[in-house]
Coordinates of C-alpha atoms in Angstrom, one line a residue:
X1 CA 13.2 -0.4 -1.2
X2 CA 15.5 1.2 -3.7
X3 CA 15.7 -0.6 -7.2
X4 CA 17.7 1.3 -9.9
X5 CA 15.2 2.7 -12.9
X6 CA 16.6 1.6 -15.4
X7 CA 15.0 -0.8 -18.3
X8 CA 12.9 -2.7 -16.2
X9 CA 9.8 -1.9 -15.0
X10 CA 6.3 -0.9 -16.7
X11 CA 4.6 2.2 -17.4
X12 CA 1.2 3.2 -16.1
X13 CA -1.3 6.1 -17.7
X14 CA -2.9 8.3 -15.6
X15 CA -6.1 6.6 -14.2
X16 CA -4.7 2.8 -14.9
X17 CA -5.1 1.0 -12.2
X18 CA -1.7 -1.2 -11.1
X19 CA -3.8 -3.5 -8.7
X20 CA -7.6 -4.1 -8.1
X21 CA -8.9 -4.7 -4.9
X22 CA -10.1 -8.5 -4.5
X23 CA -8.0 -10.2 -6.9
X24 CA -5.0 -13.0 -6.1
X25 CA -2.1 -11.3 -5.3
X26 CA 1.1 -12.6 -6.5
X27 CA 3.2 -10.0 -7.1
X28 CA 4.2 -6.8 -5.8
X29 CA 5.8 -3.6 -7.2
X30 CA 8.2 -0.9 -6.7
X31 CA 7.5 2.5 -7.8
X32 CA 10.4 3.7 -9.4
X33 CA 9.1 7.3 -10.8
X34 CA 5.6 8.9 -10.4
X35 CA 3.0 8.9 -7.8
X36 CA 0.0 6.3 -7.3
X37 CA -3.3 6.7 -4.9
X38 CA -4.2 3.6 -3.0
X39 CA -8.5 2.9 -3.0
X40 CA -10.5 1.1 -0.9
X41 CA -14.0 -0.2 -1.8
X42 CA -16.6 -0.4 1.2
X43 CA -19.7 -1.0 0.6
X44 CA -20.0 0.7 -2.9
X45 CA -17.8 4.2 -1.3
X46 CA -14.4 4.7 -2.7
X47 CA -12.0 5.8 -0.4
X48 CA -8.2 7.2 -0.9
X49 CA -6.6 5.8 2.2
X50 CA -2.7 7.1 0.9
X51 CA -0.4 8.3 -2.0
X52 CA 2.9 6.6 -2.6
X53 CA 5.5 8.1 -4.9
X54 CA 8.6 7.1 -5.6
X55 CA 10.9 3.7 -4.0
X56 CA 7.5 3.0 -2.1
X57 CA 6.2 -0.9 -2.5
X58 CA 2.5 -1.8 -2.9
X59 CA 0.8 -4.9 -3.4
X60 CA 3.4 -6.3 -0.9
X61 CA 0.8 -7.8 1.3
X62 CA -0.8 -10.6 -1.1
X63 CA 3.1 -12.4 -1.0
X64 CA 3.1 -12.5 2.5
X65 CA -0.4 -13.7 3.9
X66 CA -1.6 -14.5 0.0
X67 CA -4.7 -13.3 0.2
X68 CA -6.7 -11.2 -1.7
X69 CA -5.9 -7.3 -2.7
X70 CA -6.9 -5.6 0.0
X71 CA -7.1 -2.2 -1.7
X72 CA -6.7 -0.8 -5.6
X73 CA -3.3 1.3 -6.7
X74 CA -4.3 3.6 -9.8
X75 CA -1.7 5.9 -11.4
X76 CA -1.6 10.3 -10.6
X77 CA 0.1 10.9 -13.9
X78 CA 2.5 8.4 -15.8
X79 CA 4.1 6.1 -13.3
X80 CA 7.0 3.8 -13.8
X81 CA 6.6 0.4 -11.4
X82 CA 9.0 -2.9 -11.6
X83 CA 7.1 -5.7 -10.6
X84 CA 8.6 -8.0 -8.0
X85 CA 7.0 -12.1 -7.8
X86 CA 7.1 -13.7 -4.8
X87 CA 10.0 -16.4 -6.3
X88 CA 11.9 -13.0 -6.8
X89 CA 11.0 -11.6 -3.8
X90 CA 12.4 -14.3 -1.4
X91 CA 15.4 -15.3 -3.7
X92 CA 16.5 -11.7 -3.1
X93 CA 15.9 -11.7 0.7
X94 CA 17.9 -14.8 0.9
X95 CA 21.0 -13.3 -0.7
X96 CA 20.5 -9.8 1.2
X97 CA 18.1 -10.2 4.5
X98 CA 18.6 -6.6 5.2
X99 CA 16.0 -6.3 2.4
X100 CA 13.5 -8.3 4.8
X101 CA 13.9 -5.7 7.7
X102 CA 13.7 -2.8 4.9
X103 CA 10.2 -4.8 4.0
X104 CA 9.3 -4.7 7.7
X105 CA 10.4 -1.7 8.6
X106 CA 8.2 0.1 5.7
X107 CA 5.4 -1.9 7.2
X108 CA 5.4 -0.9 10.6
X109 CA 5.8 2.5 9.5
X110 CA 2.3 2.1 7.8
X111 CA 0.8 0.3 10.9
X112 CA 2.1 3.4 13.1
X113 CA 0.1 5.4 10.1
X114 CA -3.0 3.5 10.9
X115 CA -2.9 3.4 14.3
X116 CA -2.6 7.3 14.5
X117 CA -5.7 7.9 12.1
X118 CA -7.7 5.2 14.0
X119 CA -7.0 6.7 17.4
X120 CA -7.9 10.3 15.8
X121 CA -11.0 9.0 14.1
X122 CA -12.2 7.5 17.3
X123 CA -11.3 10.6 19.5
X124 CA -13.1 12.8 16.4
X125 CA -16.2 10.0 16.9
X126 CA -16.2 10.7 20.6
X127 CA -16.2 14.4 20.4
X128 CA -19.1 14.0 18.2
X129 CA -21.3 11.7 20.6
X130 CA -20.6 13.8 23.4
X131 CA -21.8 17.0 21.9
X132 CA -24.8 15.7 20.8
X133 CA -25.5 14.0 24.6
X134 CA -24.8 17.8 25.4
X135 CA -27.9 19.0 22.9
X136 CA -30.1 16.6 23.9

């Protein structure tokens, strides 16, 4: 989603986070310059599931099935993010629904993402059981 860089937008230090996994969600952003690492919290273990840069959205999620942040965004370097309400959000989509299948379209792209590390993963898990059926 391409927004022009110009006054709008916040910046982030290195290390801030953007978003903390578990909060409400009512917003989303659009990084317009720098890089961001996207956490996830299981069970005490912190894990970087991706790094968005630049015209990437995060925090889109929350707007759509409004529930909590599934994941942290924290800052790799300054960033520069314009933060995008759900009031916004759909306003815009109603006077330009190609927006909507730009949303969707950056979305499945991410599922795809998913679906190739999970099928990995699970061959990888696999792999493992069956060599150590082969030891025993």
């Amino acid at each position: 989603m391409t927004v022009s860089s110009g006054a709008l937008g916040r910046d982030y230090a290195d290390g801030e986070y953007i978003i903390r996994q578990g909060e409400v969600g009512d917003t989303m952003f659009v990084i317009q310059k720098g890089e961001v690492e996207v956490l996830v919290d299981r069970n005490g273990v912190t894990t970087t599931v991706a790094c968005l840069g630049a015209d990437e959205i995060i925090g889109e999620m929350a707007l759509f099935d409004r529930e909590l942040r599934s994941a942290s965004v924290r800052a790799k370097g300054t960033v520069r993010a314009l933060t995008v309400d759900r009031k916004n959000l759909f306003a815009r989509i109603s006077e330009n629904p190609t927006l909507a299948f730009r949303l969707i379209r950056t979305l499945c792209f991410r599922v795809r993402c998913l679906d190739e590390e999970l099928a990995q993963l699970r061959e990888e898990d696999r792999s493992a059981v069956q060599r150590a059926e082969a030891r025993d």
